[in-house]
Short mmCIF file of C-alpha atoms in Angstrom, two decimals:
data_model
loop_
_atom_site.label_atom_id
_atom_site.label_comp_id
_atom_site.label_asym_id
_atom_site.label_seq_id
_atom_site.Cartn_x
_atom_site.Cartn_y
_atom_site.Cartn_z
CA MET A 11 -74.32 155.82 -37.50
CA GLU A 12 -73.36 152.46 -38.82
CA TYR A 13 -71.20 154.05 -41.44
CA VAL A 14 -69.30 155.96 -38.80
CA ILE A 15 -68.51 152.85 -36.78
CA LEU A 16 -67.33 151.00 -39.86
CA ALA A 17 -65.09 153.87 -40.80
CA VAL A 18 -63.53 153.89 -37.32
CA VAL A 19 -62.77 150.13 -37.42
CA ILE A 20 -61.16 150.43 -40.84
CA ALA A 21 -59.04 153.28 -39.60
CA VAL A 22 -57.84 151.32 -36.56
CA VAL A 23 -56.88 148.30 -38.68
CA ALA A 24 -55.00 150.50 -41.13
CA ILE A 25 -53.06 152.25 -38.37
CA GLY A 26 -52.09 148.86 -36.83
CA ALA A 27 -50.80 147.56 -40.15
CA ILE A 28 -48.70 150.65 -40.76
CA ALA A 29 -47.15 150.42 -37.24
CA GLY A 30 -46.16 146.78 -37.78
CA LEU A 31 -44.38 147.58 -41.00
CA VAL A 32 -42.37 150.35 -39.32
CA VAL A 33 -41.16 148.10 -36.40
CA SER A 34 -40.12 145.32 -38.76
CA GLY A 35 -38.04 147.70 -40.81
CA ARG A 36 -36.19 148.98 -37.75
CA ARG A 37 -35.24 145.44 -36.61
CA ARG A 38 -33.74 144.67 -40.00
CA GLN A 39 -31.60 147.79 -39.81
CA GLN A 40 -30.24 146.87 -36.28
CA LEU A 41 -28.99 143.28 -37.15
CA PRO A 42 -25.19 143.14 -37.82
CA PRO A 43 -24.01 141.93 -41.16
CA LYS A 44 -23.36 138.16 -41.34
CA SER A 45 -19.65 137.12 -41.09
CA GLN A 46 -18.27 133.82 -42.32
CA ALA A 47 -17.50 131.38 -39.41
CA PRO A 48 -14.10 129.55 -39.46
CA VAL A 49 -14.20 126.01 -40.76
CA ILE A 50 -12.80 123.50 -38.21
CA THR A 51 -11.54 120.30 -39.78
CA ALA A 52 -10.81 117.05 -37.95
CA PRO A 53 -7.24 115.62 -38.09
CA PRO A 54 -6.82 113.27 -40.99
CA THR A 55 -7.63 109.69 -40.02
CA PRO A 56 -5.32 106.90 -41.14
CA ARG A 57 -6.63 105.12 -44.10
CA GLU A 58 -6.05 101.65 -45.40
CA PRO A 59 -3.36 101.50 -48.04
CA ALA A 60 -4.75 101.62 -51.51
CA VAL A 61 -3.94 99.20 -54.25
CA GLY A 62 -0.35 99.55 -55.34
CA GLU A 63 0.77 101.43 -52.20
CA GLU A 64 3.22 99.86 -49.74
CA ALA A 65 1.66 98.90 -46.40
CA ALA A 66 3.64 99.07 -43.16
CA PRO A 67 4.37 95.60 -41.71
CA PRO A 68 1.81 94.68 -39.01
CA THR A 69 2.99 94.67 -35.39
CA GLU A 70 2.76 91.25 -33.69
CA GLU A 71 0.86 91.37 -30.38
CA PRO A 72 0.69 88.49 -27.89
CA ARG A 73 -2.66 86.82 -27.93
CA ARG A 74 -4.20 84.29 -25.45
CA THR A 75 -6.07 81.23 -26.54
CA VAL A 76 -9.59 80.49 -25.37
CA GLU A 77 -8.29 77.89 -22.91
CA GLU A 78 -5.96 80.45 -21.31
CA VAL A 79 -8.63 83.07 -20.76
CA GLN A 80 -10.25 82.85 -17.30
CA LEU A 81 -13.28 84.64 -16.07
CA PRO A 82 -12.77 86.83 -12.99
CA GLU A 83 -14.61 84.27 -10.84
CA ALA A 84 -12.42 81.44 -12.09
CA GLU A 85 -9.24 83.41 -11.48
CA ALA A 86 -10.31 84.19 -7.92
CA ARG A 87 -11.22 80.54 -7.37
CA ALA A 88 -7.86 79.36 -8.74
CA GLU A 89 -6.03 81.71 -6.39
CA ALA A 90 -8.15 80.70 -3.40
CA GLU A 91 -7.89 76.90 -3.89
CA PRO A 92 -4.22 76.51 -2.83
CA VAL A 93 -4.83 78.71 0.21
CA ALA A 94 -7.94 76.77 1.21
CA GLU A 95 -6.14 73.46 0.70
CA ALA A 96 -3.24 74.58 2.87
CA GLU A 97 -5.62 75.75 5.59
CA ALA A 98 -7.50 72.43 5.49
CA VAL A 99 -4.27 70.47 5.86
CA ALA A 100 -3.22 72.67 8.77
CA GLU A 101 -6.59 72.23 10.48
CA ALA A 102 -6.49 68.47 10.00
CA ALA A 103 -3.00 68.35 11.48
CA GLU A 104 -4.20 70.31 14.50
CA GLU A 105 -7.33 68.21 15.03
CA ALA A 106 -5.72 64.78 14.58
CA PRO A 107 -3.85 63.87 17.78
CA ALA A 108 -0.37 62.53 17.41
CA ILE A 109 -0.17 58.74 17.70
CA GLU A 110 1.62 57.86 20.91
CA VAL A 111 3.95 54.92 21.42
CA PRO A 112 3.10 53.26 24.76
CA GLU A 113 5.83 52.11 27.07
CA PRO A 114 6.70 48.40 26.77
CA THR A 115 4.83 46.17 29.20
CA ALA A 116 7.75 43.85 29.94
CA GLY A 117 9.05 44.71 33.40
CA ARG A 118 6.51 47.50 33.85
CA LEU A 119 5.57 46.33 37.35
CA VAL A 120 9.23 46.45 38.35
CA ARG A 121 9.45 50.04 37.17
CA LEU A 122 6.31 50.94 39.14
CA ARG A 123 7.20 49.12 42.35
CA SER A 124 7.59 52.38 44.27
CA ARG A 125 3.84 52.92 43.84
CA LEU A 126 3.23 50.08 46.32
CA SER A 127 4.90 51.92 49.18
CA ARG A 128 1.76 51.92 51.35
CA SER A 129 1.29 48.18 51.07
CA GLN A 130 5.01 47.71 51.60
CA ASN A 131 5.00 49.60 54.89
CA SER A 132 1.86 47.88 56.16
CA LEU A 133 2.23 44.31 54.95
CA GLY A 134 5.79 43.60 53.89
CA LYS A 135 7.81 45.55 56.41
CA GLY A 136 5.27 44.83 59.13
CA LEU A 137 5.65 41.07 58.70
CA LEU A 138 9.44 41.24 58.49
CA SER A 139 9.58 43.30 61.66
CA LEU A 140 7.46 40.78 63.56
CA LEU A 141 9.32 37.74 62.26
CA SER A 142 12.65 39.32 63.22
CA ARG A 143 11.84 39.28 66.92
CA GLU A 144 14.12 37.12 69.02
CA HIS A 145 11.24 35.18 70.56
CA LEU A 146 8.16 34.38 68.48
CA ASP A 147 5.55 33.72 71.14
CA GLU A 148 1.80 33.38 70.69
CA ASP A 149 1.27 37.11 71.00
CA THR A 150 3.67 37.71 68.12
CA TRP A 151 1.93 35.16 65.93
CA GLU A 152 -1.38 36.81 66.71
CA GLU A 153 0.08 40.14 65.61
CA ILE A 154 1.29 38.51 62.39
CA GLU A 155 -2.19 37.15 61.80
CA GLU A 156 -3.75 40.52 62.51
CA THR A 157 -1.38 42.23 60.05
CA LEU A 158 -2.42 39.83 57.31
CA LEU A 159 -6.12 40.28 58.01
CA THR A 160 -5.79 44.06 58.08
CA ALA A 161 -4.18 43.88 54.64
CA ASP A 162 -7.30 42.06 53.33
CA VAL A 163 -5.52 38.77 52.71
CA GLY A 164 -8.61 36.93 53.92
CA VAL A 165 -9.25 34.56 56.83
CA ALA A 166 -8.50 31.21 55.19
CA PRO A 167 -5.36 32.37 53.33
CA THR A 168 -4.11 34.06 56.53
CA GLN A 169 -4.46 30.88 58.56
CA GLU A 170 -2.66 28.87 55.89
CA LEU A 171 0.22 31.32 55.69
CA VAL A 172 0.67 31.57 59.47
CA GLU A 173 0.79 27.76 59.83
CA ARG A 174 3.43 27.42 57.11
CA LEU A 175 5.50 30.25 58.59
CA ARG A 176 5.38 28.64 62.04
CA THR A 177 6.63 25.35 60.67
CA ARG A 178 9.43 26.82 58.57
CA VAL A 179 10.65 29.16 61.31
CA LYS A 180 10.98 26.21 63.70
CA VAL A 181 12.94 24.22 61.15
CA LEU A 182 15.09 27.20 60.24
CA GLY A 183 16.13 27.95 63.80
CA THR A 184 18.47 30.92 63.68
CA ARG A 185 16.97 33.64 61.50
CA THR A 186 19.02 36.29 59.74
CA PRO A 187 17.26 39.20 58.00
CA GLU A 188 18.19 37.75 54.60
CA GLN A 189 16.80 34.34 55.52
CA LEU A 190 13.57 35.82 56.81
CA ARG A 191 13.12 37.90 53.68
CA GLY A 192 13.69 34.87 51.48
CA LEU A 193 11.33 32.76 53.58
CA LEU A 194 8.56 35.34 53.54
CA ARG A 195 8.98 35.89 49.80
CA GLU A 196 8.61 32.22 48.99
CA GLU A 197 5.50 31.86 51.11
CA LEU A 198 3.79 34.97 49.77
CA VAL A 199 4.50 34.01 46.16
CA GLU A 200 3.11 30.55 46.87
CA LEU A 201 0.03 32.09 48.50
CA ILE A 202 -0.62 34.38 45.51
CA GLY A 203 -0.04 31.58 43.04
CA LYS A 204 2.93 31.49 40.72
CA ASP A 205 1.59 28.89 38.28
CA ALA A 206 -1.66 30.62 37.25
CA ASP A 207 -2.04 31.74 33.64
CA ARG A 208 -2.17 35.52 33.84
CA THR A 209 -1.97 36.19 30.12
CA VAL A 210 -4.74 38.35 28.65
CA ARG A 211 -6.02 36.33 25.70
CA SER A 212 -5.82 38.94 23.00
CA THR A 213 -4.45 37.09 19.96
CA ARG A 214 -6.53 36.75 16.80
CA HIS A 215 -7.76 33.22 16.05
CA ASP A 216 -9.62 31.38 13.30
CA GLU A 217 -13.03 32.73 14.36
CA GLY A 218 -11.79 36.32 14.16
CA PRO A 219 -10.37 38.83 16.64
CA ALA A 220 -10.11 38.03 20.32
CA VAL A 221 -13.05 39.61 22.16
CA VAL A 222 -12.52 41.07 25.64
CA LEU A 223 -15.44 42.33 27.74
CA VAL A 224 -14.58 44.77 30.51
CA VAL A 225 -17.16 44.78 33.31
CA GLY A 226 -17.51 46.36 36.74
CA VAL A 227 -19.53 48.75 38.87
CA ASN A 228 -19.60 52.53 38.66
CA GLY A 229 -16.59 54.41 39.91
CA VAL A 230 -13.90 51.72 39.69
CA GLY A 231 -12.19 53.34 36.69
CA LYS A 232 -13.53 50.88 34.14
CA THR A 233 -13.51 53.10 31.02
CA THR A 234 -10.07 54.44 31.90
CA THR A 235 -8.86 50.88 32.46
CA THR A 236 -10.21 49.88 29.04
CA GLY A 237 -8.27 52.72 27.43
CA LYS A 238 -5.11 51.81 29.32
CA LEU A 239 -5.55 48.15 28.37
CA ALA A 240 -5.69 49.23 24.71
CA ARG A 241 -2.28 50.85 25.25
CA VAL A 242 -0.97 47.64 26.83
CA LEU A 243 -2.09 45.59 23.83
CA VAL A 244 -0.75 48.11 21.30
CA ALA A 245 2.58 48.10 23.14
CA ASP A 246 2.63 44.31 22.72
CA GLY A 247 2.05 44.63 18.96
CA ARG A 248 -1.73 44.10 18.80
CA THR A 249 -4.18 45.99 16.60
CA VAL A 250 -7.23 47.02 18.60
CA VAL A 251 -10.85 48.08 18.01
CA LEU A 252 -12.74 49.65 20.93
CA GLY A 253 -16.48 49.23 21.52
CA ALA A 254 -18.10 52.03 23.56
CA ALA A 255 -21.03 50.01 24.91
CA ASP A 256 -21.38 52.21 28.00
CA THR A 257 -24.29 54.28 26.72
CA PHE A 258 -25.71 55.25 30.12
CA ARG A 259 -22.91 57.48 31.39
CA ALA A 260 -22.56 60.86 29.73
CA ALA A 261 -19.30 61.35 27.80
CA ALA A 262 -18.18 57.73 28.34
CA ALA A 263 -17.92 57.18 24.58
CA ASP A 264 -15.99 60.45 24.13
CA GLN A 265 -13.58 59.43 26.86
CA LEU A 266 -12.97 56.01 25.32
CA GLN A 267 -12.58 57.47 21.83
CA THR A 268 -9.91 59.86 23.11
CA TRP A 269 -7.98 56.93 24.56
CA GLY A 270 -8.26 55.10 21.25
CA GLU A 271 -7.14 58.02 19.11
CA ARG A 272 -3.97 58.38 21.16
CA VAL A 273 -2.80 54.93 20.06
CA GLY A 274 -4.49 54.77 16.66
CA ALA A 275 -7.35 52.44 17.66
CA ARG A 276 -10.77 52.81 16.05
CA THR A 277 -13.76 53.31 18.39
CA VAL A 278 -17.23 52.03 17.51
CA ARG A 279 -19.94 54.00 19.30
CA GLY A 280 -23.67 54.69 19.16
CA PRO A 281 -26.18 57.25 20.39
CA GLU A 282 -26.38 58.07 24.08
CA GLY A 283 -28.86 55.73 25.72
CA GLY A 284 -28.65 53.30 22.79
CA ASP A 285 -28.64 49.51 22.98
CA PRO A 286 -25.29 48.37 24.46
CA ALA A 287 -25.62 44.88 22.97
CA SER A 288 -26.04 46.34 19.47
CA ILE A 289 -22.92 48.49 19.83
CA ALA A 290 -20.90 45.56 21.13
CA PHE A 291 -22.10 43.49 18.16
CA ASP A 292 -21.09 46.24 15.70
CA ALA A 293 -17.68 46.58 17.36
CA VAL A 294 -16.90 42.91 16.85
CA LYS A 295 -18.20 43.14 13.29
CA GLU A 296 -15.85 46.07 12.66
CA GLY A 297 -12.96 44.14 14.19
CA ILE A 298 -13.63 41.23 11.83
CA ALA A 299 -13.79 43.57 8.81
CA GLU A 300 -10.53 45.31 9.75
CA GLY A 301 -8.71 42.10 10.59
CA ALA A 302 -7.95 43.42 14.08
CA ASP A 303 -6.28 41.27 16.71
CA THR A 304 -8.45 42.34 19.64
CA VAL A 305 -11.84 43.96 20.26
CA LEU A 306 -12.20 45.60 23.70
CA VAL A 307 -15.80 46.25 24.75
CA ASP A 308 -16.37 48.71 27.58
CA THR A 309 -19.71 47.91 29.20
CA ALA A 310 -21.83 50.18 31.37
CA GLY A 311 -20.88 50.48 35.03
CA ARG A 312 -23.66 48.54 36.66
CA LEU A 313 -24.64 48.34 40.28
CA HIS A 314 -24.53 44.69 41.17
CA THR A 315 -27.79 45.11 43.12
CA LYS A 316 -29.77 46.07 39.98
CA THR A 317 -31.13 42.82 38.59
CA GLY A 318 -32.30 44.30 35.27
CA LEU A 319 -28.93 45.85 34.51
CA MET A 320 -27.08 42.66 35.37
CA ASP A 321 -29.39 40.74 33.03
CA GLU A 322 -28.53 43.24 30.30
CA LEU A 323 -24.85 42.48 30.82
CA GLY A 324 -25.62 38.83 30.17
CA LYS A 325 -27.45 39.90 26.99
CA VAL A 326 -24.38 41.80 25.77
CA LYS A 327 -22.29 38.67 26.13
CA ARG A 328 -24.85 36.47 24.35
CA VAL A 329 -25.18 38.90 21.42
CA VAL A 330 -21.42 39.18 20.98
CA GLU A 331 -21.13 35.39 20.95
CA LYS A 332 -23.14 35.35 17.70
CA HIS A 333 -19.87 36.36 16.02
CA GLY A 334 -17.79 33.90 18.00
CA PRO A 335 -16.62 33.11 21.52
CA VAL A 336 -15.82 35.77 24.10
CA ASP A 337 -12.18 35.18 24.97
CA GLU A 338 -11.91 37.26 28.14
CA VAL A 339 -14.27 38.79 30.68
CA LEU A 340 -12.20 41.07 32.88
CA LEU A 341 -13.74 42.32 36.11
CA VAL A 342 -12.40 45.69 37.24
CA LEU A 343 -12.30 46.11 41.02
CA ASP A 344 -11.28 49.07 43.14
CA ALA A 345 -8.61 47.79 45.54
CA THR A 346 -9.59 50.37 48.14
CA THR A 347 -13.07 48.87 48.60
CA GLY A 348 -11.74 45.77 50.37
CA GLN A 349 -14.35 43.17 51.27
CA ASN A 350 -17.08 45.08 49.40
CA GLY A 351 -15.14 44.38 46.23
CA LEU A 352 -15.38 40.67 46.96
CA ILE A 353 -19.18 40.93 47.18
CA GLN A 354 -19.24 42.67 43.79
CA ALA A 355 -16.99 40.00 42.31
CA ARG A 356 -19.26 37.22 43.54
CA VAL A 357 -22.38 38.72 41.92
CA PHE A 358 -20.69 39.44 38.60
CA ALA A 359 -19.35 35.89 38.48
CA GLU A 360 -22.93 34.63 38.65
CA VAL A 361 -23.94 36.61 35.54
CA VAL A 362 -20.91 36.15 33.29
CA ASP A 363 -17.96 33.81 33.47
CA ILE A 364 -15.18 35.99 34.84
CA THR A 365 -11.79 34.97 33.43
CA GLY A 366 -9.56 37.58 35.06
CA ILE A 367 -9.35 40.43 37.56
CA VAL A 368 -8.05 43.96 37.07
CA LEU A 369 -7.28 45.66 40.39
CA THR A 370 -7.19 49.45 40.14
CA LYS A 371 -5.97 52.09 42.61
CA LEU A 372 -3.64 49.61 44.26
CA ASP A 373 -1.16 52.44 44.77
CA GLY A 374 -3.63 54.24 47.04
CA THR A 375 -4.19 51.52 49.61
CA ALA A 376 -2.23 49.60 52.23
CA LYS A 377 -4.38 46.53 51.61
CA GLY A 378 -2.24 44.73 49.06
CA GLY A 379 -3.53 41.41 50.35
CA ILE A 380 -6.73 41.93 48.34
CA VAL A 381 -4.85 40.24 45.47
CA VAL A 382 -4.91 36.97 47.41
CA ALA A 383 -8.48 37.31 48.68
CA VAL A 384 -10.13 38.06 45.34
CA GLN A 385 -8.33 35.19 43.63
CA ARG A 386 -9.53 32.80 46.33
CA GLU A 387 -13.07 34.17 46.09
CA LEU A 388 -13.44 33.76 42.33
CA GLY A 389 -10.91 31.09 41.53
CA VAL A 390 -9.53 33.28 38.70
CA PRO A 391 -6.21 35.11 38.59
CA VAL A 392 -5.42 38.79 38.88
CA LYS A 393 -4.09 39.67 35.43
CA LEU A 394 -3.55 43.43 35.59
CA ILE A 395 -3.08 46.00 38.34
CA GLY A 396 -3.43 49.78 38.23
CA LEU A 397 -0.71 51.70 40.03
CA GLY A 398 -1.46 55.33 39.26
CA GLU A 399 -3.28 57.79 37.04
CA GLY A 400 -0.71 57.89 34.23
CA ALA A 401 -1.49 56.50 30.79
CA ASP A 402 1.00 53.64 31.19
CA ASP A 403 0.39 52.84 34.85
CA LEU A 404 -1.56 49.64 34.13
CA ALA A 405 0.83 46.72 34.51
CA PRO A 406 0.58 42.99 33.84
CA PHE A 407 0.57 41.25 37.21
CA GLU A 408 3.72 39.33 38.12
CA PRO A 409 3.59 37.58 41.54
CA GLY A 410 7.37 37.66 42.10
CA ALA A 411 7.75 41.34 41.24
CA PHE A 412 4.67 42.18 43.32
CA VAL A 413 6.01 40.41 46.43
CA ASP A 414 9.45 42.00 45.98
CA ALA A 415 7.75 45.39 45.96
CA LEU A 416 5.89 44.50 49.17
CA ILE A 417 8.82 43.31 51.27
CA GLY A 418 11.47 45.61 49.80
CA ASP A 419 15.08 44.84 49.05
#
């Protein structure tokens, strides 16, 4: 049995081998005969000339040096720099306000005389009308006295003026309109005071720049007056430094700086709520360093009833005097407040030595006599008056021009 199985296996292997040989032979007969493929040659490449052969002359090509070669970033930066510079110049020109040239102060009050129309109708024309009556009896003189009191001339100055007018009218006898106008003008000028020194001391001296403190209560237009005063001084040829020592009112420093920039004056300022005395000190220091003629210090608008704040005003003055003397202390008063302004003036005079008065809003009141009353109260002259809201509506006070504006031509 074993032999049979072995014989079968051998037979199977033999048959398999014979079948493989047959299939392989058939595949060889089916393959096509090999054909020669075409040879593809590359185009001849130029070669370097050999020894003894003539070489073509080399072509000159422009070449850049290392210094001339710029990286892409550098080229972009070089192109952008002129544009950026031009834009910066344009922005600076837009941001920097043009320096203004203030109107000259000489004769400014004459040019603004029409602003005193209310006081003219009430005081000037009222007095002329009464004095022109054919018979000046006691009732008429009482009306004259009442007109003067209503205009805030004050009791004592009113009595003095009425007595002088009585005497001169009796001596004069016949009164023409021209004579009455001349008479009234002389007496009013005498009452106001024609010999007082009304010059704002703003000229540089040996100790350094002239220092001017501007003081007053809230709402009188003190910061605006300081800015307008800077224009007055610049118009008169002074160089000015502004000190924004009003640190209690929001935007006061911004407002003063705007006024200064319009006339080319530097403004020294500090943080809101900072020490006013320190800022005033720094402003004077800056004025000394710059060689300025005048330093204007705008102080905080204080209520005269606040003892602590008034004491602080005295501190500002004492600190500034470490650099040198304070040349002017100008008290700004609102002409429309009348007798209340006199109370303010009295309290301020107790804290600092007032050297001059600035009357604002005089164009908005018929009480032009406040000029006389405040001078009598403090014993110091009115040096400047405000006659409007324009930048150049602050005028040096001239008694003759003021009276002419009151009584008319």
